[in-house]
mmCIF file of C-alpha atoms in Angstrom:
data_model
loop_
_atom_site.group_PDB
_atom_site.id
_atom_site.type_symbol
_atom_site.label_atom_id
_atom_site.label_comp_id
_atom_site.label_asym_id
_atom_site.label_seq_id
_atom_site.Cartn_x
_atom_site.Cartn_y
_atom_site.Cartn_z
ATOM 1 C CA VAL A 1 9.290 7.168 20.138
ATOM 2 C CA SER A 2 10.250 9.503 17.219
ATOM 3 C CA SER A 3 7.912 12.463 16.288
ATOM 4 C CA PRO A 4 5.612 12.414 13.537
ATOM 5 C CA HIS A 5 7.650 14.371 11.111
ATOM 6 C CA GLN A 6 10.692 12.039 11.726
ATOM 7 C CA GLN A 7 8.168 8.881 11.055
ATOM 8 C CA LEU A 8 7.160 10.653 7.853
ATOM 9 C CA LEU A 9 10.787 11.316 6.642
ATOM 10 C CA LEU A 10 11.367 7.622 7.104
ATOM 11 C CA LEU A 11 8.346 6.270 5.418
ATOM 12 C CA MET A 12 9.177 8.730 2.565
ATOM 13 C CA PHE A 13 12.900 7.444 2.545
ATOM 14 C CA LEU A 14 12.000 3.860 2.386
ATOM 15 C CA PHE A 15 9.310 4.547 -0.308
ATOM 16 C CA PHE A 16 12.089 6.282 -2.680
ATOM 17 C CA THR A 17 14.932 3.959 -1.774
ATOM 18 C CA THR A 18 13.232 0.539 -2.899
ATOM 19 C CA ASP A 19 13.929 -1.260 -5.572
ATOM 20 C CA ALA A 20 12.018 -2.609 -8.744
ATOM 21 C CA GLN A 21 9.665 -4.598 -6.699
ATOM 22 C CA ALA A 22 6.065 -4.889 -8.443
ATOM 23 C CA VAL A 23 3.615 -2.396 -7.400
ATOM 24 C CA PRO A 24 0.264 -4.036 -6.436
ATOM 25 C CA MET A 25 -2.372 -3.379 -9.167
ATOM 26 C CA GLN A 26 -6.179 -3.189 -8.494
ATOM 27 C CA SER A 27 -9.172 -3.936 -10.793
ATOM 28 C CA PRO A 28 -11.702 -3.482 -11.993
ATOM 29 C CA ALA A 29 -10.863 0.050 -13.792
ATOM 30 C CA GLU A 30 -14.568 0.844 -13.351
ATOM 31 C CA HIS A 31 -17.531 -1.008 -11.883
ATOM 32 C CA ARG A 32 -21.201 0.310 -11.691
ATOM 33 C CA LEU A 33 -23.897 -0.943 -9.487
ATOM 34 C CA VAL A 34 -26.907 -0.101 -7.805
ATOM 35 C CA GLU A 35 -26.807 0.661 -4.197
ATOM 36 C CA GLY A 36 -26.876 -2.205 -1.847
ATOM 37 C CA SER A 37 -25.370 -4.386 -4.235
ATOM 38 C CA SER A 38 -21.775 -5.890 -3.450
ATOM 39 C CA VAL A 39 -18.639 -4.440 -4.738
ATOM 40 C CA THR A 40 -15.433 -6.475 -5.541
ATOM 41 C CA MET A 41 -11.957 -5.344 -5.870
ATOM 42 C CA THR A 42 -9.153 -7.314 -6.655
ATOM 43 C CA CYS A 43 -5.545 -6.680 -5.750
ATOM 44 C CA GLN A 44 -2.659 -8.526 -7.919
ATOM 45 C CA LEU A 45 0.464 -8.665 -5.551
ATOM 46 C CA SER A 46 3.440 -10.968 -4.726
ATOM 47 C CA SER A 47 2.929 -14.175 -3.003
ATOM 48 C CA GLY A 48 3.742 -14.404 0.503
ATOM 49 C CA THR A 49 2.936 -11.007 1.324
ATOM 50 C CA VAL A 50 0.959 -9.351 4.001
ATOM 51 C CA VAL A 51 -1.907 -7.330 2.212
ATOM 52 C CA HIS A 52 -3.328 -4.282 4.010
ATOM 53 C CA TRP A 53 -6.667 -2.695 2.637
ATOM 54 C CA TYR A 54 -7.123 1.002 3.330
ATOM 55 C CA ARG A 55 -10.286 3.300 2.606
ATOM 56 C CA GLN A 56 -10.218 7.046 2.471
ATOM 57 C CA LEU A 57 -13.642 8.763 2.789
ATOM 58 C CA PRO A 58 -14.037 12.405 1.601
ATOM 59 C CA GLY A 59 -12.327 14.849 3.743
ATOM 60 C CA GLU A 60 -10.652 12.419 5.947
ATOM 61 C CA PRO A 61 -7.128 10.751 5.991
ATOM 62 C CA PRO A 62 -6.973 7.083 4.717
ATOM 63 C CA LYS A 63 -7.610 4.424 7.419
ATOM 64 C CA ARG A 64 -6.725 0.445 7.367
ATOM 65 C CA ILE A 65 -9.765 -1.655 6.995
ATOM 66 C CA LEU A 66 -7.551 -4.777 7.689
ATOM 67 C CA TYR A 67 -4.382 -6.798 7.176
ATOM 68 C CA MET A 68 -3.986 -10.416 6.165
ATOM 69 C CA THR A 69 -1.555 -12.794 7.124
ATOM 70 C CA GLY A 70 -2.216 -16.094 5.372
ATOM 71 C CA ASN A 71 -5.925 -16.889 5.279
ATOM 72 C CA SER A 72 -6.964 -14.850 8.459
ATOM 73 C CA PRO A 73 -7.794 -11.244 8.311
ATOM 74 C CA THR A 74 -7.556 -8.924 11.132
ATOM 75 C CA PHE A 75 -9.849 -5.988 11.105
ATOM 76 C CA ASP A 76 -9.091 -2.779 12.706
ATOM 77 C CA TYR A 77 -12.539 -1.855 13.725
ATOM 78 C CA SER A 78 -14.752 -4.909 14.706
ATOM 79 C CA ASN A 79 -17.741 -3.270 12.903
ATOM 80 C CA ASP A 80 -16.128 -3.808 9.769
ATOM 81 C CA ARG A 81 -16.263 -7.523 10.023
ATOM 82 C CA GLN A 82 -20.181 -7.323 8.874
ATOM 83 C CA LYS A 83 -19.478 -4.970 5.795
ATOM 84 C CA PHE A 84 -16.026 -6.399 4.519
ATOM 85 C CA GLN A 85 -14.926 -9.834 3.339
ATOM 86 C CA VAL A 86 -11.511 -10.740 2.054
ATOM 87 C CA GLN A 87 -9.843 -13.458 0.501
ATOM 88 C CA ARG A 88 -6.273 -14.177 -0.007
ATOM 89 C CA ASN A 89 -5.148 -16.097 -3.015
ATOM 90 C CA PRO A 90 -1.262 -17.104 -4.101
ATOM 91 C CA SER A 91 -1.233 -13.767 -6.616
ATOM 92 C CA ASN A 92 -3.917 -11.661 -5.413
ATOM 93 C CA SER A 93 -6.224 -10.604 -2.602
ATOM 94 C CA VAL A 94 -9.950 -9.660 -3.246
ATOM 95 C CA LEU A 95 -12.263 -7.415 -1.145
ATOM 96 C CA LYS A 96 -15.692 -7.506 -1.424
ATOM 97 C CA ILE A 97 -17.998 -4.722 0.493
ATOM 98 C CA GLU A 98 -21.689 -6.145 1.197
ATOM 99 C CA LYS A 99 -24.523 -4.174 0.797
ATOM 100 C CA SER A 100 -23.034 -0.894 -0.453
ATOM 101 C CA THR A 101 -24.348 2.382 0.876
ATOM 102 C CA ARG A 102 -23.297 5.860 0.095
ATOM 103 C CA ARG A 103 -21.385 5.937 3.088
ATOM 104 C CA ASP A 104 -18.863 3.615 1.461
ATOM 105 C CA THR A 105 -18.096 6.549 -0.890
ATOM 106 C CA GLY A 106 -14.369 6.861 -0.801
ATOM 107 C CA THR A 107 -10.952 5.560 -2.179
ATOM 108 C CA TYR A 108 -9.855 2.314 -1.684
ATOM 109 C CA TYR A 109 -6.095 1.111 -1.851
ATOM 110 C CA CYS A 110 -4.157 -2.166 -0.915
ATOM 111 C CA ALA A 111 -0.776 -2.301 0.267
ATOM 112 C CA TYR A 112 1.961 -4.518 1.201
ATOM 113 C CA TRP A 113 5.001 -4.136 3.265
ATOM 114 C CA TYR A 114 8.318 -5.514 1.141
ATOM 115 C CA TYR A 115 11.596 -5.785 3.181
ATOM 116 C CA GLN A 116 13.055 -2.371 2.042
ATOM 117 C CA GLY A 117 9.627 -0.239 2.166
ATOM 118 C CA ILE A 118 6.079 -0.274 1.293
ATOM 119 C CA TRP A 119 4.292 -0.537 -2.149
ATOM 120 C CA HIS A 120 0.520 0.345 -2.664
ATOM 121 C CA SER A 121 -1.865 -0.028 -5.569
ATOM 122 C CA GLU A 122 -3.104 3.180 -7.812
ATOM 123 C CA PRO A 123 -6.287 4.155 -5.954
ATOM 124 C CA GLN A 124 -9.804 3.051 -6.573
ATOM 125 C CA ALA A 125 -12.413 5.727 -5.942
ATOM 126 C CA LEU A 126 -15.873 4.446 -5.044
ATOM 127 C CA ASN A 127 -18.510 6.907 -5.697
ATOM 128 C CA SER A 128 -22.160 6.839 -5.036
ATOM 129 C CA GLN A 129 -24.928 9.281 -6.093
ATOM 130 C CA ILE A 130 -27.773 7.024 -7.370
ATOM 131 C CA SER A 131 -25.341 4.292 -8.118
ATOM 132 C CA ILE A 132 -22.291 3.265 -6.789
ATOM 133 C CA VAL A 133 -19.386 3.817 -9.426
ATOM 134 C CA LEU A 134 -16.010 2.525 -8.927
ATOM 135 C CA VAL A 135 -13.058 4.506 -11.049
ATOM 136 C CA LEU A 136 -9.165 3.485 -11.202
ATOM 137 C CA ARG A 137 -7.363 7.137 -10.700
ATOM 138 C CA GLY A 138 -4.234 7.868 -12.750
ATOM 139 C CA PRO A 139 -0.565 7.632 -11.712
ATOM 140 C CA GLY A 140 -0.510 11.469 -10.597
ATOM 141 C CA HIS A 141 -3.010 10.652 -7.773
ATOM 142 C CA SER A 142 -0.716 7.495 -6.377
ATOM 143 C CA LEU A 143 1.527 9.337 -3.849
ATOM 144 C CA SER A 144 -1.194 11.969 -2.560
ATOM 145 C CA TRP A 145 -2.787 9.663 -0.192
ATOM 146 C CA LYS A 146 0.706 8.622 1.598
ATOM 147 C CA SER A 147 -0.032 10.578 4.932
ATOM 148 C CA LEU A 148 1.530 9.553 8.456
ATOM 149 C CA HIS A 149 -2.062 8.709 9.553
ATOM 150 C CA ALA A 150 -2.438 5.824 7.032
ATOM 151 C CA PHE A 151 0.626 4.103 8.834
ATOM 152 C CA GLN A 152 0.436 4.779 12.309
ATOM 153 C CA SER A 153 -0.820 1.247 13.041
ATOM 154 C CA LEU A 154 1.571 -0.549 10.794
ATOM 155 C CA ASP A 155 4.313 -0.423 13.412
#
Protein backbone atom coordinates (compact mmCIF):
# COMPACT_ATOMS: atom_id res chain seq x y z
CA VAL A 1 0.00 0.00 0.00
CA SER A 2 1.48 3.33 -1.01
CA SER A 3 1.04 6.62 0.79
CA PRO A 4 -1.60 9.15 -0.34
CA HIS A 5 1.24 11.41 -1.54
CA GLN A 6 2.68 8.62 -3.73
CA GLN A 7 -0.77 7.79 -5.11
CA LEU A 8 -1.35 11.44 -6.02
CA LEU A 9 2.05 11.69 -7.74
CA LEU A 10 1.30 8.51 -9.71
CA LEU A 11 -2.09 9.88 -10.73
CA MET A 12 -0.50 13.16 -11.88
CA PHE A 13 2.17 11.22 -13.81
CA LEU A 14 -0.45 9.11 -15.54
CA PHE A 15 -2.48 12.15 -16.49
CA PHE A 16 0.41 14.14 -17.94
CA THR A 17 2.03 11.22 -19.83
CA THR A 18 -1.02 10.16 -21.81
CA ASP A 19 -1.25 10.48 -25.57
CA ALA A 20 -3.82 12.37 -27.61
CA GLN A 21 -6.88 10.27 -26.70
CA ALA A 22 -10.09 12.31 -26.87
CA VAL A 23 -11.23 13.97 -23.65
CA PRO A 24 -14.90 13.20 -22.83
CA MET A 25 -17.24 16.12 -23.47
CA GLN A 26 -20.41 16.86 -21.50
CA SER A 27 -23.54 18.72 -22.57
CA PRO A 28 -25.67 20.82 -22.38
CA ALA A 29 -23.62 23.93 -21.62
CA GLU A 30 -26.53 25.50 -19.71
CA HIS A 31 -29.90 24.16 -18.72
CA ARG A 32 -32.54 25.80 -16.52
CA LEU A 33 -35.40 24.00 -14.86
CA VAL A 34 -37.78 24.25 -11.94
CA GLU A 35 -36.89 22.46 -8.72
CA GLY A 36 -38.49 19.01 -8.79
CA SER A 37 -37.83 18.50 -12.50
CA SER A 38 -35.30 16.06 -13.90
CA VAL A 39 -31.84 17.00 -15.19
CA THR A 40 -30.14 15.13 -18.03
CA MET A 41 -26.40 15.34 -18.81
CA THR A 42 -24.70 13.65 -21.74
CA CYS A 43 -21.04 12.66 -21.87
CA GLN A 44 -19.54 11.98 -25.32
CA LEU A 45 -16.76 9.39 -25.08
CA SER A 46 -15.03 6.52 -26.82
CA SER A 47 -16.83 3.25 -27.31
CA GLY A 48 -15.90 0.33 -25.10
CA THR A 49 -14.82 2.45 -22.14
CA VAL A 50 -15.94 2.07 -18.55
CA VAL A 51 -17.59 5.37 -17.64
CA HIS A 52 -17.59 6.93 -14.16
CA TRP A 53 -19.88 9.75 -12.98
CA TYR A 54 -18.82 12.04 -10.10
CA ARG A 55 -20.54 14.75 -8.09
CA GLN A 56 -18.75 17.45 -6.11
CA LEU A 57 -20.94 19.22 -3.57
CA PRO A 58 -19.93 22.73 -2.44
CA GLY A 59 -17.07 22.61 0.05
CA GLU A 60 -16.55 18.84 -0.34
CA PRO A 61 -14.21 16.63 -2.37
CA PRO A 62 -15.67 14.90 -5.44
CA LYS A 63 -17.38 11.56 -4.83
CA ARG A 64 -18.14 8.93 -7.39
CA ILE A 65 -21.85 8.35 -7.97
CA LEU A 66 -21.47 5.26 -10.14
CA TYR A 67 -19.49 3.49 -12.79
CA MET A 68 -20.85 1.57 -15.71
CA THR A 69 -19.49 -1.46 -17.52
CA GLY A 70 -21.64 -2.52 -20.44
CA ASN A 71 -25.27 -1.77 -19.61
CA SER A 72 -25.04 -2.41 -15.88
CA PRO A 73 -24.38 0.52 -13.48
CA THR A 74 -22.70 -0.03 -10.12
CA PHE A 75 -23.61 2.62 -7.55
CA ASP A 76 -21.19 3.56 -4.79
CA TYR A 77 -24.09 4.36 -2.44
CA SER A 78 -27.34 2.37 -2.60
CA ASN A 79 -29.46 5.48 -1.93
CA ASP A 80 -28.30 6.92 -5.26
CA ARG A 81 -30.21 4.21 -7.17
CA GLN A 82 -33.42 6.15 -6.53
CA LYS A 83 -31.93 9.51 -7.49
CA PHE A 84 -29.88 8.75 -10.61
CA GLN A 85 -30.47 6.87 -13.84
CA VAL A 86 -27.75 6.18 -16.38
CA GLN A 87 -27.70 4.90 -19.95
CA ARG A 88 -24.66 3.79 -21.92
CA ASN A 89 -24.70 4.07 -25.71
CA PRO A 90 -21.83 3.33 -28.13
CA SER A 91 -20.59 6.94 -28.18
CA ASN A 92 -22.01 8.48 -24.99
CA SER A 93 -23.33 8.08 -21.48
CA VAL A 94 -26.44 9.88 -20.22
CA LEU A 95 -26.91 10.68 -16.52
CA LYS A 96 -30.39 11.69 -15.35
CA ILE A 97 -31.10 13.22 -11.95
CA GLU A 98 -34.69 12.54 -10.91
CA LYS A 99 -36.72 15.12 -8.97
CA SER A 100 -33.91 17.64 -8.53
CA THR A 101 -33.66 19.52 -5.24
CA ARG A 102 -31.35 22.16 -3.79
CA ARG A 103 -29.31 19.32 -2.31
CA ASP A 104 -28.31 18.36 -5.85
CA THR A 105 -26.36 21.62 -6.18
CA GLY A 106 -22.81 20.76 -7.17
CA THR A 107 -20.45 20.02 -10.03
CA TYR A 108 -20.90 16.84 -12.06
CA TYR A 109 -18.20 15.06 -14.06
CA CYS A 110 -17.93 12.04 -16.28
CA ALA A 111 -14.60 10.24 -16.54
CA TYR A 112 -13.22 7.04 -17.99
CA TRP A 113 -10.09 4.96 -17.66
CA TYR A 114 -7.76 4.87 -20.62
CA TYR A 115 -4.93 2.35 -20.77
CA GLN A 116 -2.28 5.03 -20.12
CA GLY A 117 -4.19 7.14 -17.63
CA ILE A 118 -7.52 8.76 -16.87
CA TRP A 119 -9.41 11.35 -18.86
CA HIS A 120 -12.15 13.55 -17.49
CA SER A 121 -14.70 15.93 -18.91
CA GLU A 122 -14.96 19.64 -18.40
CA PRO A 123 -17.06 20.08 -15.26
CA GLN A 124 -20.73 20.90 -15.32
CA ALA A 125 -22.00 22.86 -12.35
CA LEU A 126 -25.53 22.34 -11.16
CA ASN A 127 -26.66 25.35 -9.16
CA SER A 128 -29.98 25.92 -7.47
CA GLN A 129 -31.61 28.98 -5.95
CA ILE A 130 -35.20 29.17 -7.10
CA SER A 131 -34.41 27.26 -10.27
CA ILE A 132 -31.63 24.77 -10.99
CA VAL A 133 -29.03 25.92 -13.49
CA LEU A 134 -26.54 23.71 -15.33
CA VAL A 135 -23.36 25.59 -16.32
CA LEU A 136 -20.30 24.36 -18.23
CA ARG A 137 -17.13 25.81 -16.73
CA GLY A 138 -14.12 26.75 -18.82
CA PRO A 139 -10.90 24.76 -19.36
CA GLY A 140 -9.07 26.65 -16.61
CA HIS A 141 -11.09 24.76 -14.00
CA SER A 142 -10.76 21.30 -15.52
CA LEU A 143 -7.86 20.11 -13.35
CA SER A 144 -8.90 21.71 -10.08
CA TRP A 145 -11.05 18.73 -9.09
CA LYS A 146 -8.27 16.15 -9.40
CA SER A 147 -7.78 15.16 -5.79
CA LEU A 148 -6.86 11.83 -4.31
CA HIS A 149 -10.31 11.56 -2.71
CA ALA A 150 -11.92 11.34 -6.14
CA PHE A 151 -9.93 8.27 -7.14
CA GLN A 152 -9.56 6.14 -4.02
CA SER A 153 -12.39 3.85 -5.08
CA LEU A 154 -11.04 3.37 -8.62
CA ASP A 155 -8.25 0.95 -7.63
